[in-house]
Structure formats: C-alpha cells, structure tokens
Tab-separated table of C-alpha atoms in Angstrom:
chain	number	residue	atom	x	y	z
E	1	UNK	CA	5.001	10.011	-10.381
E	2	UNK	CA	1.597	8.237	-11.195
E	3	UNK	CA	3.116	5.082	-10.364
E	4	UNK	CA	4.058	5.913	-6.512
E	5	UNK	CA	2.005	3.798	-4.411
E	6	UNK	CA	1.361	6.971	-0.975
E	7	UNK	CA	0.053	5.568	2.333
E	8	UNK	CA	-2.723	7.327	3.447
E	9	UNK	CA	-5.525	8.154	5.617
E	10	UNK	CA	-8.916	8.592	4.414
E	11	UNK	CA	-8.921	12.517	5.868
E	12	UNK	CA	-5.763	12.631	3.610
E	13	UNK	CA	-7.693	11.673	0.208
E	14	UNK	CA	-10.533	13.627	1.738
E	15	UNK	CA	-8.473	17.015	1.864
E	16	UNK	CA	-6.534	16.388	-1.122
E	17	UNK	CA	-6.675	19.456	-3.626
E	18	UNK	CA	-6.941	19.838	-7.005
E	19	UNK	CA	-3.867	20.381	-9.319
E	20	UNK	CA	-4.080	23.078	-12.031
E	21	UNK	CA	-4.363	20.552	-14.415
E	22	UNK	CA	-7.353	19.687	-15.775
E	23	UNK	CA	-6.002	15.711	-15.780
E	24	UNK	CA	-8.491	13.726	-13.721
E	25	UNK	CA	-5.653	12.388	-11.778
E	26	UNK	CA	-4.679	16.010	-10.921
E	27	UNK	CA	-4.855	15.689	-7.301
E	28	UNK	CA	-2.010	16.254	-4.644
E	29	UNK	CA	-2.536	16.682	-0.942
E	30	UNK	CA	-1.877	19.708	1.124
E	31	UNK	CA	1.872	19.004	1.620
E	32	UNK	CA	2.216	19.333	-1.743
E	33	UNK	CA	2.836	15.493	-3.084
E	34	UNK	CA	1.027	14.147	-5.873
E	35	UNK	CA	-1.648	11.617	-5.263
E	36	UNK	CA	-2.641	9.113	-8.132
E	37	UNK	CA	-1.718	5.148	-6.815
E	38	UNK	CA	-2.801	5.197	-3.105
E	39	UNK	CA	-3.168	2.715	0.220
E	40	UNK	CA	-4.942	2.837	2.966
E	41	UNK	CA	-6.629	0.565	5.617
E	42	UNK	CA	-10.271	1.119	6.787
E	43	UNK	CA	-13.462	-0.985	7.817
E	44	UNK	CA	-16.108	-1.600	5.936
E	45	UNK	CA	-19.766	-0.084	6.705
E	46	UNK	CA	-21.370	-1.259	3.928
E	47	UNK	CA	-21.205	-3.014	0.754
E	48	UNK	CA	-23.199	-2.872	-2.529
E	49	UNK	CA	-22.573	-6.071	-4.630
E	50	UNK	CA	-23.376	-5.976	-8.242
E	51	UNK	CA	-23.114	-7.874	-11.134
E	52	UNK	CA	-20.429	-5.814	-12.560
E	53	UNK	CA	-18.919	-4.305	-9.075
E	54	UNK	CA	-18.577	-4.048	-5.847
E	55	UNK	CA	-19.169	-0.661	-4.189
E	56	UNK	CA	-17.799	-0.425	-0.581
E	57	UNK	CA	-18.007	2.386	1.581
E	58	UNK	CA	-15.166	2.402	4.270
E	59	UNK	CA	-13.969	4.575	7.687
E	60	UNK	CA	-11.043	4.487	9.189
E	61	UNK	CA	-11.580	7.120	12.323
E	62	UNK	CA	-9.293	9.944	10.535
E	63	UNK	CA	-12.911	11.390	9.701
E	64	UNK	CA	-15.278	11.123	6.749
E	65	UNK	CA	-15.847	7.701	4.386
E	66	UNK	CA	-14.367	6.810	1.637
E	67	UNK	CA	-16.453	4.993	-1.631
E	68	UNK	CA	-14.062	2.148	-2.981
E	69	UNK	CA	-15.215	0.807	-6.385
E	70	UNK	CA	-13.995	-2.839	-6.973
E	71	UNK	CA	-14.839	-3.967	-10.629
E	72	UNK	CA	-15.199	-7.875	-11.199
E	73	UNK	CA	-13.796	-10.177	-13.646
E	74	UNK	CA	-15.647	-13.286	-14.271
E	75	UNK	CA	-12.909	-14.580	-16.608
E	76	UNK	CA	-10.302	-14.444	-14.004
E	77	UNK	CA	-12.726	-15.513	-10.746
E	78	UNK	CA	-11.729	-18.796	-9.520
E	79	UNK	CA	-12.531	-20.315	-5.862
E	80	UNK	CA	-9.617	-18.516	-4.274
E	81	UNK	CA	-10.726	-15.590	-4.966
E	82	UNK	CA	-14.029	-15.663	-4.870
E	83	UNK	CA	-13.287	-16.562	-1.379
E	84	UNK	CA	-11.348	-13.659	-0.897
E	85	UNK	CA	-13.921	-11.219	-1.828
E	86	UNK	CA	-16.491	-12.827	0.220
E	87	UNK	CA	-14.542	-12.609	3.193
E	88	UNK	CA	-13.869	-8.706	1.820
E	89	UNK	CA	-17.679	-8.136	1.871
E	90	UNK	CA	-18.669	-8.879	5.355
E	91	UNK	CA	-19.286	-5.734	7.587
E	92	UNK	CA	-16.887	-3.958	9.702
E	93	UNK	CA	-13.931	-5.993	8.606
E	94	UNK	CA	-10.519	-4.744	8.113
E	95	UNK	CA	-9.514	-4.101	4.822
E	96	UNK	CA	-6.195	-2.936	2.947
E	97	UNK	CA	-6.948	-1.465	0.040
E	98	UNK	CA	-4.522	-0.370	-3.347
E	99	UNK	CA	-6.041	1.435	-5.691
E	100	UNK	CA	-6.164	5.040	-8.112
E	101	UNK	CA	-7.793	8.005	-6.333
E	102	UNK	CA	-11.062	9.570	-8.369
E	103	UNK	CA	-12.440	12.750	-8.174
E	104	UNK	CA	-16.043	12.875	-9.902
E	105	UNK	CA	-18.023	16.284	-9.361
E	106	UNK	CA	-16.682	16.496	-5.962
E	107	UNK	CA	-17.655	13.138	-5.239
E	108	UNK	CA	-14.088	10.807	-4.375
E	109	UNK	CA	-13.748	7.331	-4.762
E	110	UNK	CA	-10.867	4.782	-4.720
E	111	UNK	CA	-11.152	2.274	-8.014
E	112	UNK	CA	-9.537	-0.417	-6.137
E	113	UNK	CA	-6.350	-2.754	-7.816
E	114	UNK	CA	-6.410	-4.716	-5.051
E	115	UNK	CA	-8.335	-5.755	-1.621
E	116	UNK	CA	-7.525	-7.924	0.816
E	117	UNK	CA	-8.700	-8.791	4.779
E	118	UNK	CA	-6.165	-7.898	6.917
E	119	UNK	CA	-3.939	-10.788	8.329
E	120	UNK	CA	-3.314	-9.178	11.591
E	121	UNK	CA	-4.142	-6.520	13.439
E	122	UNK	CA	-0.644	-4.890	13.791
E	123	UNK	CA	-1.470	-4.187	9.881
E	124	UNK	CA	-3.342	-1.173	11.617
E	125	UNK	CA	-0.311	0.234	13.095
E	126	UNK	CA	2.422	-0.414	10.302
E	127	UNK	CA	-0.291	1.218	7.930
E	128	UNK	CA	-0.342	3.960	10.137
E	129	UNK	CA	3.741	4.494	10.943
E	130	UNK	CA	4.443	3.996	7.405
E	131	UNK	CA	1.741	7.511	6.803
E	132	UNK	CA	3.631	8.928	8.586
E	133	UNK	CA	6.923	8.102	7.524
E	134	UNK	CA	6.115	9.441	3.954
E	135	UNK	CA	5.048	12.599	5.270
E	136	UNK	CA	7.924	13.476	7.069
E	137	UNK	CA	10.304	11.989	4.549
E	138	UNK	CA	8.581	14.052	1.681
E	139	UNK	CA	9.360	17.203	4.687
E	140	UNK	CA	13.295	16.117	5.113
E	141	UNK	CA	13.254	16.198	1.163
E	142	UNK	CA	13.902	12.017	1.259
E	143	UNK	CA	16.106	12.053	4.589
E	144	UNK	CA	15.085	9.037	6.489
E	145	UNK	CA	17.815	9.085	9.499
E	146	UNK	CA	14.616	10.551	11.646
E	147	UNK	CA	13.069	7.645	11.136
E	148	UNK	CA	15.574	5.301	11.489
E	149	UNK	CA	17.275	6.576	14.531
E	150	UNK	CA	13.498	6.223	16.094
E	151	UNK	CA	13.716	2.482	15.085
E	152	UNK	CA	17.236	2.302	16.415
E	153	UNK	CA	15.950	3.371	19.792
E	154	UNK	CA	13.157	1.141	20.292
E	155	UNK	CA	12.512	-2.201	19.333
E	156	UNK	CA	9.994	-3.198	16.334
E	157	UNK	CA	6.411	-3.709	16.389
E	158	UNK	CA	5.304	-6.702	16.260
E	159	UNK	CA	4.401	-8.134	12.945
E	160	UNK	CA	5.491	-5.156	10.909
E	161	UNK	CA	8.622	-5.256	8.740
E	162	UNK	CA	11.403	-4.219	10.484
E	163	UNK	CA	13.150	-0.795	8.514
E	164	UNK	CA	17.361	-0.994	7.689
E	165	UNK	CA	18.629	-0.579	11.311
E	166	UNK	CA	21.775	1.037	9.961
E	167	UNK	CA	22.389	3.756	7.185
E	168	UNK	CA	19.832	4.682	4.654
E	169	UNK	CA	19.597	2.276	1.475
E	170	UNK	CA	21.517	4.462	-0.699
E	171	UNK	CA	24.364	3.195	-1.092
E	172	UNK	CA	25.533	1.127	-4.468
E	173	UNK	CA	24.849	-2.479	-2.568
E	174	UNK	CA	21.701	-1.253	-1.366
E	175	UNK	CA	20.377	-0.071	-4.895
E	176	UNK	CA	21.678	-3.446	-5.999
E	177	UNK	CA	19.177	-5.834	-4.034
E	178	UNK	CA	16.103	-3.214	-4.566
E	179	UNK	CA	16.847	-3.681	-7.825
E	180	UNK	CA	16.914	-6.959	-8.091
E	181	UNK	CA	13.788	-7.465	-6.340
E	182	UNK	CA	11.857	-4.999	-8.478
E	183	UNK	CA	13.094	-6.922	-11.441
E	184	UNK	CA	11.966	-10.585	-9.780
E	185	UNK	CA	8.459	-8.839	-8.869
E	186	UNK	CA	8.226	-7.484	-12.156
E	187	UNK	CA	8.322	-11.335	-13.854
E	188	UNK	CA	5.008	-11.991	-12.139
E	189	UNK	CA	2.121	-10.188	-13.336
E	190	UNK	CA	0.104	-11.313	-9.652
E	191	UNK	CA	2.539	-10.897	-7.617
E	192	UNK	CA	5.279	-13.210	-5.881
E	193	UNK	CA	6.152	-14.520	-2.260
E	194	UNK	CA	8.895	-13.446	0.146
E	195	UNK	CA	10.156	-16.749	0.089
E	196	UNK	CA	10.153	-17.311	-4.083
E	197	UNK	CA	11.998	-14.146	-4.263
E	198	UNK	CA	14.892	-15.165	-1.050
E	199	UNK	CA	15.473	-18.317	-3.098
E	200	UNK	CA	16.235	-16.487	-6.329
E	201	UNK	CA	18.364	-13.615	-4.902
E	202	UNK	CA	19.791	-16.103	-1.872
E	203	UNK	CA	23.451	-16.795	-3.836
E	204	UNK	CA	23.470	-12.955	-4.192
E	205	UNK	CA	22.055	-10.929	-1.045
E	206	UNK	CA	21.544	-12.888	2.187
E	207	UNK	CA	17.873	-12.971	3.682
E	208	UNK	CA	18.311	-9.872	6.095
E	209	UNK	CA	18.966	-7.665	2.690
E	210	UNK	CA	16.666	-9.078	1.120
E	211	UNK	CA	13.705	-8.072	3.397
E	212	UNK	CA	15.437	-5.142	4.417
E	213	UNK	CA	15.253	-4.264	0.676
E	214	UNK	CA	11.390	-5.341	0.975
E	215	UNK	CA	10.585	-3.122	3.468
E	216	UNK	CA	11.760	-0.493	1.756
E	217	UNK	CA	10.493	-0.842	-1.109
E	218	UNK	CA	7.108	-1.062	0.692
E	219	UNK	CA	7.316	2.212	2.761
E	220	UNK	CA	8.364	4.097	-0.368
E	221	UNK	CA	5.523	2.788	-2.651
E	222	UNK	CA	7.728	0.916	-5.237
E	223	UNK	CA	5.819	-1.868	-4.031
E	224	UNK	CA	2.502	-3.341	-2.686
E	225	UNK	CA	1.383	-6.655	-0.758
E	226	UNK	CA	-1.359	-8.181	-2.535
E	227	UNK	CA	-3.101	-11.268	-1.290
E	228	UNK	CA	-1.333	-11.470	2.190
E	229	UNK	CA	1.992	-9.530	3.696
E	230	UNK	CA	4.019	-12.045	2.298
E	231	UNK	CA	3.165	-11.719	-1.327
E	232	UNK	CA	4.218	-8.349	-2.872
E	233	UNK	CA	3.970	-7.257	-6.809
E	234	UNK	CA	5.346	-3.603	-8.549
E	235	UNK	CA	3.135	-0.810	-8.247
C-alpha cells in the first residue's frame, strides 16, 4: 500500500530490493514488505541549501548515509517555518524525517514530506521500538500480543506513547475511535493537535482511547507527527 507510512532504519532503505516492476516506487525490503512512504530518524552531516532545495545527507549508526531531498516553497514559507528549517539545517542535529523512498541509478534518496528537530531524545528510542514492532508484526502476519504482553511486563519509556495495555485494537469499539480520528486528521490538510482532536471526539471516546487510538495509528503508519509529537496528519 503506497500510502503505509514503515519505520525504518537507514541500513533498511539501504538493503531494500527492487520489485519486478519496473514502477520507480518498486522497492520492498528483504522481509518482503513494500516500501514507498517511509520514517526514520538520523543526524545530519551535512547540508546543501539551495534556492530550490535542500539536500541533506544523514546517519543514523545502522550503517551507510542516506541523501534526503527537501524541496522549498516560497509561497507557503512564513516565519514559523522558516524557523523550523533553520533549526533543521544545523549539523549533527536530530532529525525525524517522512518522506517517499527514490531509487535513481543505484543512487537512494528520501524526497522528504516532512522534517522536523526532534523534541526529545526518547524520540530515538520510540523510533527505534516502533522498527521493530513492524517487523515482527509483518512476521506474526499482524499479531501484536508479542508486543503487547512485552509492554504489559514492563513499564513505558519515557516520553513515548504508551501502546493499548489490553487486547489488540480490533475489536468494533476500537475500529470506531481510529476511525474517527483518521476522519478528524483528514479535515486538516497540515495536520492537527492531540488536544483539538480529544475535544472533538471527548463526548464520544474518553482521552485514554483516544491516544490509545493515536498510538496506534502511529506504529502502524496510518499516521505521522508533523511539526512536534503532538501534532499528527494522515499519511
């Protein structure tokens, strides 16, 4: 599905392999799962600023660099985010990154929907957890008790989003609220806070669903946080 959002690691992209098709987006990685809409988070080494672009080039330790291609929209730049991608260009800063996976004559780059500093370090590690909890989910054929149980064991990292502490989301209530937040996302074409979408949904699903639901949503790629972890729009 081109518009799954994966978590990955730069080695990931790096290995991927080419599909039979001749689609440019053809690529899948070794396990076998598509790769088109991806996420990852890396530092950057260096940046190239244009008038047109931004080129970064990015490591995250998995091995290799990645080239992330940001273009630029002087209609839409305003002091906010002009801001934002200053902060994004200084060296060896964190970044989280959205964007569509390219594969030119060998040469891969990420053409980047989004880019944003990290707001805490414990990013790292949810990034990281939530890699891996696609890859063995996509193993268990979309059985997440593995994963859960883990979560039931020990308690939560700080700063990351807490997963549902009790049965998988599949039942009719929990479609309901993922639903529903998809559909409030979906009215904002940059994305919308936690908090807008809590008051909206708050006479239907109390706040625990509700970012229960978000979480979800987030580790399965339905979703992506844009400007901060608090702000989240449809992938």
């Amino acid at each position: 599905d081109e518009q799954t959002v994966h978590a990955v690691t730069i080695k990931l992209m790096r290995e991927r392999e080419p599909q039979s098709s001749v689609d440019s987006a053809g690529l899948k990685l070794r396990d076998g799962r598509n790769l088109h809409h991806v996420q990852f988070v890396a530092s950057v080494r260096s940046v190239e600023d244009h008038s047109t672009h931004v080129m970064y080039e990015m490591e995250d330790g998995t091995g290799g660099v990645m080239h992330v291609k940001q273009w630029l929209d002087d209609n839409q730049e305003c002091t906010a985010i002009s801001n934002l991608r200053q902060q994004c260009t200084q060296a060896h800063v964190y970044l989280k990154v959205v964007g569509v996976l390219k594969d030119y004559d060998g040469q891969k780059t990420v053409l980047a929907d989004s880019i944003r500093p990290l707001s805490t370090s414990n990013e790292i590690t949810h990034h990281f957890l939530q890699v891996v909890y696609q890859g063995e989910m996509h193993k268990r054929g979309g059985n997440t008790m593995g994963f859960e149980s883990f979560h039931q064991q020990r308690p939560g990292f700080a700063g990351t989003p807490q997963m549902n502490r009790g049965a998988p989301m599949t039942n009719n209530a929990g479609n309901g609220v993922q639903d529903d937040i998809v559909r409030e996302l979906k009215s904002y074409s940059g994305g919308c806070r936690i908090e807008e979408v809590i008051n909206v949904l708050r006479g239907k699903y109390s706040e625990d669903q509700i970012r229960e639901g978000i979480a979800y949503l987030s580790s399965e790629g339905t979703i992506y946080s844009t400007t901060d972890e608090d702000t989240y729009a449809v992938a």
